[in-house]
Coordinates of C-alpha atoms and ligand atoms in Angstrom, one line a residue:
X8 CA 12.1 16.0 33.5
X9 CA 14.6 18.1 32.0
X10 CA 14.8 18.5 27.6
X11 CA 17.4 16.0 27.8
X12 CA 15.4 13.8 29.6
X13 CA 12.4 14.3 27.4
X14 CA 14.4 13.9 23.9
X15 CA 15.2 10.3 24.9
X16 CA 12.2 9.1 26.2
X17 CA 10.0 10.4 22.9
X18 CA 12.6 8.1 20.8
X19 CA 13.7 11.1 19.1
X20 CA 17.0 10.5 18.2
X21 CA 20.4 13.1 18.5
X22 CA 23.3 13.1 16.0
X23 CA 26.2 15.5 15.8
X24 CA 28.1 16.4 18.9
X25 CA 26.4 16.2 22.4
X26 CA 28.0 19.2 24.2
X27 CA 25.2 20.3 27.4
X28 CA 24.2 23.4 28.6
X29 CA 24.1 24.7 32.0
X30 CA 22.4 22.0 33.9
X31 CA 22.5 19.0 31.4
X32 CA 20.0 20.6 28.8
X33 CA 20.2 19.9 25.7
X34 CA 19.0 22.0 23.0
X35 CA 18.0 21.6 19.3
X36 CA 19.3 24.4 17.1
X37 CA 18.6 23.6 13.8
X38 CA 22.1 25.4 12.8
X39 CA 24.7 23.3 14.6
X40 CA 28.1 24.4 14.1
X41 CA 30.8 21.7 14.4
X42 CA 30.2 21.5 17.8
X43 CA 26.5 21.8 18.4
X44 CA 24.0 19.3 18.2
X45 CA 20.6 19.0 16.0
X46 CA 17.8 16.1 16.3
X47 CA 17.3 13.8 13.9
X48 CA 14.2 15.0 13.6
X49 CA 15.3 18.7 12.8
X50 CA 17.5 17.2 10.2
X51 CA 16.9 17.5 6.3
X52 CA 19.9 17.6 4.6
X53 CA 20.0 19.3 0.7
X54 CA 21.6 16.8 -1.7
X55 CA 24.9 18.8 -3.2
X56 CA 24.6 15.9 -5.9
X57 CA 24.6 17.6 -9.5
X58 CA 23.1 15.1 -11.9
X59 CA 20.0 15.1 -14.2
X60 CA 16.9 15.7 -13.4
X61 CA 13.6 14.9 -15.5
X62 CA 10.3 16.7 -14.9
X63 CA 7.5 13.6 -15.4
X64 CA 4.2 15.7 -15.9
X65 CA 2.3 12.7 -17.5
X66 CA 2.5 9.0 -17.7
X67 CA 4.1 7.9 -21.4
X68 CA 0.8 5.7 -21.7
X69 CA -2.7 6.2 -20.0
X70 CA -2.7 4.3 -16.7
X71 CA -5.3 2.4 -14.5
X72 CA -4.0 2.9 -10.7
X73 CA -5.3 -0.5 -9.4
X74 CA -5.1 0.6 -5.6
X75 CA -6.6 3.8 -4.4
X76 CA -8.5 5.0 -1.3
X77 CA -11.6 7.2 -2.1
X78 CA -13.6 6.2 0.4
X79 CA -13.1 4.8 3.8
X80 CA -15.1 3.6 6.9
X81 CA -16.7 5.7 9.2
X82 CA -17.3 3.4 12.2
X83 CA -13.9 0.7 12.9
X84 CA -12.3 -0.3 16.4
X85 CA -9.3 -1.8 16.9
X86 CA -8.6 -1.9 13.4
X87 CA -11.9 -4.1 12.5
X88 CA -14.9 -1.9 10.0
X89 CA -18.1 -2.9 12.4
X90 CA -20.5 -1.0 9.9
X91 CA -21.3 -0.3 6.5
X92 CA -21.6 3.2 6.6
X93 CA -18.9 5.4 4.1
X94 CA -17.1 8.2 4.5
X95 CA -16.3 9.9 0.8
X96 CA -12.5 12.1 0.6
X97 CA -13.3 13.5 -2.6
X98 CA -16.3 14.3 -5.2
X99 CA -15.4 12.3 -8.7
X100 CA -15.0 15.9 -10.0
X101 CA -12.1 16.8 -7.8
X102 CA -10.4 13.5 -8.6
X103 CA -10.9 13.9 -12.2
X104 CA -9.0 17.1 -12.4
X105 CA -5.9 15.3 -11.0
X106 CA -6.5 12.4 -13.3
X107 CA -6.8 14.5 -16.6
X108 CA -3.4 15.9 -15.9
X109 CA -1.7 13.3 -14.9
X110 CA -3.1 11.0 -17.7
X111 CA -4.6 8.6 -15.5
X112 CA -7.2 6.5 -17.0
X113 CA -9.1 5.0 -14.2
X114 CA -8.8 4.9 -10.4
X115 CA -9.7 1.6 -8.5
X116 CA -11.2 2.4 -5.1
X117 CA -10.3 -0.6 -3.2
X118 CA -12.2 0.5 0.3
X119 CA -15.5 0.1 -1.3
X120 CA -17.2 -1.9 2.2
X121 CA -19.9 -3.8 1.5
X122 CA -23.6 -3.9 2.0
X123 CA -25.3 -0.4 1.4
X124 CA -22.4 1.7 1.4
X125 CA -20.9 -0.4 -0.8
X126 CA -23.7 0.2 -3.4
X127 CA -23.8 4.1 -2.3
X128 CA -20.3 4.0 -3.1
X129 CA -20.3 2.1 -7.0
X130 CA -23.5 4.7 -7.4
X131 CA -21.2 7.7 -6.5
X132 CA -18.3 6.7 -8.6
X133 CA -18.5 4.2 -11.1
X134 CA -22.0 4.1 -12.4
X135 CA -21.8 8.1 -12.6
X136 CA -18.4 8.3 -14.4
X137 CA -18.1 4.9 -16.6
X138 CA -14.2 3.3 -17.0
X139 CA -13.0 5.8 -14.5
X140 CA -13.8 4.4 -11.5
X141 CA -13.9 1.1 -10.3
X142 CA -15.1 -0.1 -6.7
X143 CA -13.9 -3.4 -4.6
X144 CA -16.0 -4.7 -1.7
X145 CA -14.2 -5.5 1.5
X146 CA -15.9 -8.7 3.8
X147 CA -18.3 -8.3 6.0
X148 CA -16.2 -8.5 9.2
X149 CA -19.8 -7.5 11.7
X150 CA -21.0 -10.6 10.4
X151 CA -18.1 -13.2 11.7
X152 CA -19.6 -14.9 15.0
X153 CA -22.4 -15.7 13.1
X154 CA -22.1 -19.3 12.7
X155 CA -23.8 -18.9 9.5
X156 CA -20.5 -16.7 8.6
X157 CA -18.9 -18.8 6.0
X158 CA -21.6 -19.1 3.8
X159 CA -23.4 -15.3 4.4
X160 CA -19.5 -14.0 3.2
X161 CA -20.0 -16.0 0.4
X162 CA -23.4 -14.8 -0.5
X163 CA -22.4 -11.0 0.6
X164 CA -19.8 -11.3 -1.9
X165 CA -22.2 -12.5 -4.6
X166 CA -24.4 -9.7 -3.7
X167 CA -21.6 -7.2 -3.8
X168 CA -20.6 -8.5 -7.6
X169 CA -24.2 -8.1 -8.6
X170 CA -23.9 -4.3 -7.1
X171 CA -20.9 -3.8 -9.2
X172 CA -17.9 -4.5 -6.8
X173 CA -14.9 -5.5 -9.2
X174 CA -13.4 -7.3 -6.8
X175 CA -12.2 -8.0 -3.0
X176 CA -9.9 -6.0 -0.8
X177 CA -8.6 -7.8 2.1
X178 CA -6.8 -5.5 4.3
X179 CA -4.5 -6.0 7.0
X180 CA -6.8 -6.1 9.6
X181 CA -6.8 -10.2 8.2
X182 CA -3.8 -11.4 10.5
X183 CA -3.4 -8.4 12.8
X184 CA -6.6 -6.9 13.9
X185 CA -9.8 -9.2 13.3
X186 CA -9.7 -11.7 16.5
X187 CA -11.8 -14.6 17.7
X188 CA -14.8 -12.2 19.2
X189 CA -14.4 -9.4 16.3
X190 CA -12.0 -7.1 18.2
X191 CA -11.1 -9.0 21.4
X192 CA -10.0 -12.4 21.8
X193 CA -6.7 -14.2 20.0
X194 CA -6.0 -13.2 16.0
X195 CA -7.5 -15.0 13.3
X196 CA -5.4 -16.6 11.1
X197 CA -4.8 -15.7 7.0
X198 CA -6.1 -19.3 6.0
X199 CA -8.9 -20.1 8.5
X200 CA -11.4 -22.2 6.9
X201 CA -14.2 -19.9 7.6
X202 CA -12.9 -17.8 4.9
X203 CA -12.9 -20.6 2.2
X204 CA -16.5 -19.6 0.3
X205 CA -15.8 -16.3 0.0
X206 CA -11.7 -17.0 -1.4
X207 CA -14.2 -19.6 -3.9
X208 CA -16.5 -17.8 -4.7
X209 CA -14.1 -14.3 -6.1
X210 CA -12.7 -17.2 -8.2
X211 CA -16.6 -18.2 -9.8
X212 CA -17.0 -14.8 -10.3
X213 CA -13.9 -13.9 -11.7
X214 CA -13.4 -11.0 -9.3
X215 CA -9.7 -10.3 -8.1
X216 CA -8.5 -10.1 -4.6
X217 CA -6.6 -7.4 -3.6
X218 CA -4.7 -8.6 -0.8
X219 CA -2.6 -6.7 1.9
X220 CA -0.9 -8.7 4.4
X221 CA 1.6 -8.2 6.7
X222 CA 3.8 -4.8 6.8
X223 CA 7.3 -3.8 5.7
X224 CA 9.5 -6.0 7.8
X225 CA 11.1 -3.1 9.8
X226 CA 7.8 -2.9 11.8
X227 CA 8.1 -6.4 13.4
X228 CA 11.7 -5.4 15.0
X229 CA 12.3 -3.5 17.8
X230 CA 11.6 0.8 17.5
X231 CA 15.1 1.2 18.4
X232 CA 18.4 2.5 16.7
X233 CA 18.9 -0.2 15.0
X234 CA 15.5 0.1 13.1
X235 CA 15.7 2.0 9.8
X236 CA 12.1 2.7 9.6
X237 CA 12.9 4.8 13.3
X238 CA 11.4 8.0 12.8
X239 CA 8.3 6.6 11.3
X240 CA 7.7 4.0 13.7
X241 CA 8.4 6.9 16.6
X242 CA 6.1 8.9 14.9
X243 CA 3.1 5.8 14.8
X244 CA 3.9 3.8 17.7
X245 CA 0.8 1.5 16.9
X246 CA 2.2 0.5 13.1
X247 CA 4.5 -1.4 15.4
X248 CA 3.5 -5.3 15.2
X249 CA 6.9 -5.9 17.4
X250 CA 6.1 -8.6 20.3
X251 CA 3.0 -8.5 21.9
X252 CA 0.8 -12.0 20.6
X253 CA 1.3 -10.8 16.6
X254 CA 2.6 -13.4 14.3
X255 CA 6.4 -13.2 12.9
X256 CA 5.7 -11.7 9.2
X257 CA 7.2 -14.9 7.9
X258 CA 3.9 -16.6 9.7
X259 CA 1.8 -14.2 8.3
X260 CA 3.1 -14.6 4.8
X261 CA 3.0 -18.5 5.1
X262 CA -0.4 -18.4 6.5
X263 CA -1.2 -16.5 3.0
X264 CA 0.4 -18.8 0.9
X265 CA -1.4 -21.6 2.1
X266 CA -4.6 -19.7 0.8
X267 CA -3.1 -19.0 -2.6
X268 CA -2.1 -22.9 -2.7
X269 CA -5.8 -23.6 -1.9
X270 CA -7.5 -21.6 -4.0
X271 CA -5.7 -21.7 -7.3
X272 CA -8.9 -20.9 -9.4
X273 CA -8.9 -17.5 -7.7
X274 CA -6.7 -14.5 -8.8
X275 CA -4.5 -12.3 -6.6
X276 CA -3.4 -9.2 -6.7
X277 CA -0.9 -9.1 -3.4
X278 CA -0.1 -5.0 -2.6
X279 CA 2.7 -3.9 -1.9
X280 CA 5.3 -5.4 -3.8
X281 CA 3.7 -8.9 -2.9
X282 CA 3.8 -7.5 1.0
X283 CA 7.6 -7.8 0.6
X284 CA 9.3 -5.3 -1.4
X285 CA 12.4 -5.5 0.6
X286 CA 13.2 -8.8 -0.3
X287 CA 12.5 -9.4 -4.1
X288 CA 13.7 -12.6 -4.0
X289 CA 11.2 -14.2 -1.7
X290 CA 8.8 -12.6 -4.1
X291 CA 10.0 -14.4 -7.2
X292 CA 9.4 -17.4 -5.2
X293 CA 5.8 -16.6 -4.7
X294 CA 5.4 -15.5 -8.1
X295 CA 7.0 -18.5 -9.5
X296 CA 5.3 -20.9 -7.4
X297 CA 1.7 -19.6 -7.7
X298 CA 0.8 -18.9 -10.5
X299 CA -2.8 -16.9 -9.6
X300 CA -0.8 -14.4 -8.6
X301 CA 0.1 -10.7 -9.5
X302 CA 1.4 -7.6 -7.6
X303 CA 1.1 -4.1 -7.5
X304 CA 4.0 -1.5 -6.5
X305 CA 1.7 1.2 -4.2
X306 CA 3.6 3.0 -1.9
X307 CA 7.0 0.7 -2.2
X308 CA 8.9 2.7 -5.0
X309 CA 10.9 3.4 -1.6
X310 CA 12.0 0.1 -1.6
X311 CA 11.9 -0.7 -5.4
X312 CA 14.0 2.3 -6.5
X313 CA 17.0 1.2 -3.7
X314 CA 17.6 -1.3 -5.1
X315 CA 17.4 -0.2 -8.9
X316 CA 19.3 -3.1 -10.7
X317 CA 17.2 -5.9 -8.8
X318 CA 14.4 -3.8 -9.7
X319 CA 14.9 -3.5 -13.2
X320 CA 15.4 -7.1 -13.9
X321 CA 12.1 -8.2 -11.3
X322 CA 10.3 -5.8 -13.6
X323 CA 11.6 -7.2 -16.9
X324 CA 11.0 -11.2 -15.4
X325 CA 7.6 -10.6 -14.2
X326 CA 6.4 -7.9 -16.8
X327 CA 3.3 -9.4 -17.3
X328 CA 2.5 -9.8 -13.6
X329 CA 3.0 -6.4 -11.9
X330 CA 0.3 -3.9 -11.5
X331 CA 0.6 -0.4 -11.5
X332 CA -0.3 1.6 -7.7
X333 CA 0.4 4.1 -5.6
X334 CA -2.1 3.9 -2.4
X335 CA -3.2 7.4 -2.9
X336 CA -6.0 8.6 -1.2
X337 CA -7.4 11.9 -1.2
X338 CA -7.8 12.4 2.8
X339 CA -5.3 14.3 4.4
X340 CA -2.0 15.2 3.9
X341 CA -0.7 13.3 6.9
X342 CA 1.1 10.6 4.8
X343 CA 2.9 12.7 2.0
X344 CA 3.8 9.2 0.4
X345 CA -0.2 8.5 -0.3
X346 CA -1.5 12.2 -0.9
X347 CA -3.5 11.9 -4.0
X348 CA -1.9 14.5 -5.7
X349 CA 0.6 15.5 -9.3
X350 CA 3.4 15.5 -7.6
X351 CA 3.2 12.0 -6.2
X352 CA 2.8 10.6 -9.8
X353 CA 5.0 12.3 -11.0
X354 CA 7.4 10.5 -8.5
X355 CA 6.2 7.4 -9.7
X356 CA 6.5 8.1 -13.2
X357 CA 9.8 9.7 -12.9
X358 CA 10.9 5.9 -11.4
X359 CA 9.5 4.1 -14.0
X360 CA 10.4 5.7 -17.2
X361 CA 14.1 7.6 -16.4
X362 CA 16.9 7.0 -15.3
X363 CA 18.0 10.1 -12.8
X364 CA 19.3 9.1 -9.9
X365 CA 18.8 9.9 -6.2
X366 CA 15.6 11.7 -6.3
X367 CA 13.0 11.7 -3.4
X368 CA 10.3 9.1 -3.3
X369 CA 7.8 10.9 -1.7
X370 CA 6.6 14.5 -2.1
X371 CA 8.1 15.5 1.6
X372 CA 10.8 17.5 3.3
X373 CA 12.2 14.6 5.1
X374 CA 11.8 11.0 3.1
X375 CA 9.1 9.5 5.3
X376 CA 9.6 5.7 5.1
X377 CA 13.2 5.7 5.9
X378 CA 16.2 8.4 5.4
X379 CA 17.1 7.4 1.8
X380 CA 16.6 8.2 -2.2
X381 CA 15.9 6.4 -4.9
X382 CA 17.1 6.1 -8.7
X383 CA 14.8 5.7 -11.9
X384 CA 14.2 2.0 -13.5
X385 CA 14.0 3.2 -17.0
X386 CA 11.3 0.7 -18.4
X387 CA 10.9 -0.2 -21.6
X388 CA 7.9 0.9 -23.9
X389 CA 6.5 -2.4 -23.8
X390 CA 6.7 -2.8 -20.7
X391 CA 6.0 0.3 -19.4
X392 CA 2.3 -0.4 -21.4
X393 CA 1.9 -4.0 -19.5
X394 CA 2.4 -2.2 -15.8
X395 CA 0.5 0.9 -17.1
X396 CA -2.4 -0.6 -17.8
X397 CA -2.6 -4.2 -19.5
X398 CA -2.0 -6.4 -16.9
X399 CA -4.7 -4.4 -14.5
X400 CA -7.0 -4.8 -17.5
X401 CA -6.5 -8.0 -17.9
X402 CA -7.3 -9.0 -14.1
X403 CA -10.1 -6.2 -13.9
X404 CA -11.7 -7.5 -17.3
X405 CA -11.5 -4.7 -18.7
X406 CA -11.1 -4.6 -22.9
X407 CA -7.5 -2.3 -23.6
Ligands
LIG22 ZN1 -3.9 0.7 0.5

């Protein structure tokens, strides 16, 4: 296969002119003239745009990020945690460096697990550094063909409260990964009954949900040129939930409304922008329809800052009702819009309280969930207090 050959069968895409050499190669120079070519992947064009720019180093008010990643599984398949067993990405002392700086109150570590690590995990962080870390349990998925399951997820829960979980995460492995025989067999639905005790009993013991479902809705269309998501899709083939037996995202999302409609005595913290941050709109539905329901922005100020007027005005409706985030995690560097680190709050911060325009949303070279910038929202005082850290306070039960 010749370089030509092999550029379009990785996906990676070619812009500028597409002038050959010798025997049909094509080459990436990285310093195209007029009449060279360059892959889109070599690409990272400087903005020539002259206009302010403000340097963010600390929140305006002291923050609680509701959705972080400080500890993870050590043993999954196919997407589905099989044990209890945690792997820790970084000592409380490393994170609390980063958090003095960047005046960050507390971190919620929603990949707590359950069982054992799960208490390893609250003894780690929470119970040795009071108010600045909080833990959520995540179900017992190893558990699921038992057909005692509905009622041992309840009592795991109960067991996981009394161990000092502040909640549930649900990830997305709920609607895309977890299937009839754990990690074979056809998908289990959002709302399958088996889940109702455990959706009951977070509402008894007032512990919120964190819920992620679905993905941004580029990754159930085709990886082709028409997707705008392109080079990160090429780059992580299996984020792709395009054919195959996965659900439409509109399934998925109706398949978790039905559980919000169900349950209405237990709170919700849907991540993501409500798992649609491209379509605001549809949110504002959801919001206004159930009202057990809150979001959180992690890892969608991509999509927020966009669209900056629709934004603003989301923000200034549902004040009250959206959660400060970022899905930071201290492991790796691999995903420069999570890395735990200043610079990516002060991206978030920069959103929030200014009002540059076209700025990077994530600390990278090339923006990494789709070629675009973003512009500054430029809350409020008030409200910049409520998404700080009010409204997580209030669902986490926390006294402000
Ligand atoms: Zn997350």
């Amino acid at each position: 296969m010749n370089r030509r050959e092999l550029l379009y069968s990785t996906g990676l895409g070619l812009i500028g002119g597409t002038v050959a050499h010798g025997a049909g190669v094509t080459e990436s120079t990285g310093n195209a003239g007029s009449s060279g070519k360059l892959l889109l992947a070599d690409y990272e064009p400087k903005s020539m745009l002259q206009v302010k720019e403000s340097h963010v180093a600390r929140s305006r008010f002291p923050l609680i990020d509701i959705h972080t990643h400080i500890s993870g599984a050590v043993e999954s398949k196919n997407g589905v945690e099989l044990s209890s067993k945690r792997q820790y990405y970084g000592s409380p002392e490393e994170l609390l460096g980063v958090m003095e700086r960047k005046n960050i109150r507390s971190m919620v570590n929603l990949t707590g697990g359950f069982g054992d690590g799960l208490a390893e995990t609250v003894k780690r962080y929470d119970r040795a550094h009071p108010e600045r870390f909080y833990t959520f349990t995540e179900p017992s998925y190893p558990l699921f063909l038992d057909p005692q399951y509905p009622k041992l997820q309840a009592q795991a829960i109960e067991e996981a409260h009394k161990n000092g979980a502040r909640g549930l995460k649900i990830l997305k492995t709920l609607g895309l990964y977890l299937r009839s025989n754990i990690t074979s067999g056809t998908l289990v639905k959002i709302d399958d009954p088996r889940f109702d005790p455990m959706w009951d009993m977070c509402g008894q013991l007032n512990m919120p949900v964190a819920i992620h479902v679905s993905d941004p809705i580029a990754f159930f269309s085709a990886t082709d040129r028409f997707n705008e998501r392109f080079e990160e899709l090429n780059n992580h083939p299996d984020w792709s939930f395009h054919g195959g037996d996965f659900p439409t995202n509109a399934e998925l999302l109706e398949a978790r409304n039905r559980v919000f409609a169900r349950h209405p005595k237990t709170r919700f913290i849907v991540l993501h922008v409500g798992n649609f941050a491209e379509n605001l709109g549809n949110v504002s539905e959801n919001l206004d329809r159930f009202k057990n329901v809150a979001v959180d922005i992690a890892a969608r100020i991509g999509e927020l800052g966009r669209q900056p007027r629709t934004s603003r005005a989301f923000f200034e409706k549902y004040q009250d009702r959206i959660l400060f985030g970022t899905d930071a995690t201290p492991h790796g560097d691999e995903f420069p819009q999570q890395v735990f680190n200043d610079k990516l709050y002060e991206i978030y911060y920069r959103f929030l309280e200014t009002d540059d325009e076209y700025f990077d949303y994530a600390p990278a070279k090339v923006p990494p969930q789709g070629r675009w910038r973003i512009y500054g929202i430029n809350l409020p005082e008030p409200i910049l207090r409520k998404v700080y850290y009010e409204n997580a306070a209030r669902e986490l039960h926390i006294s402000v």
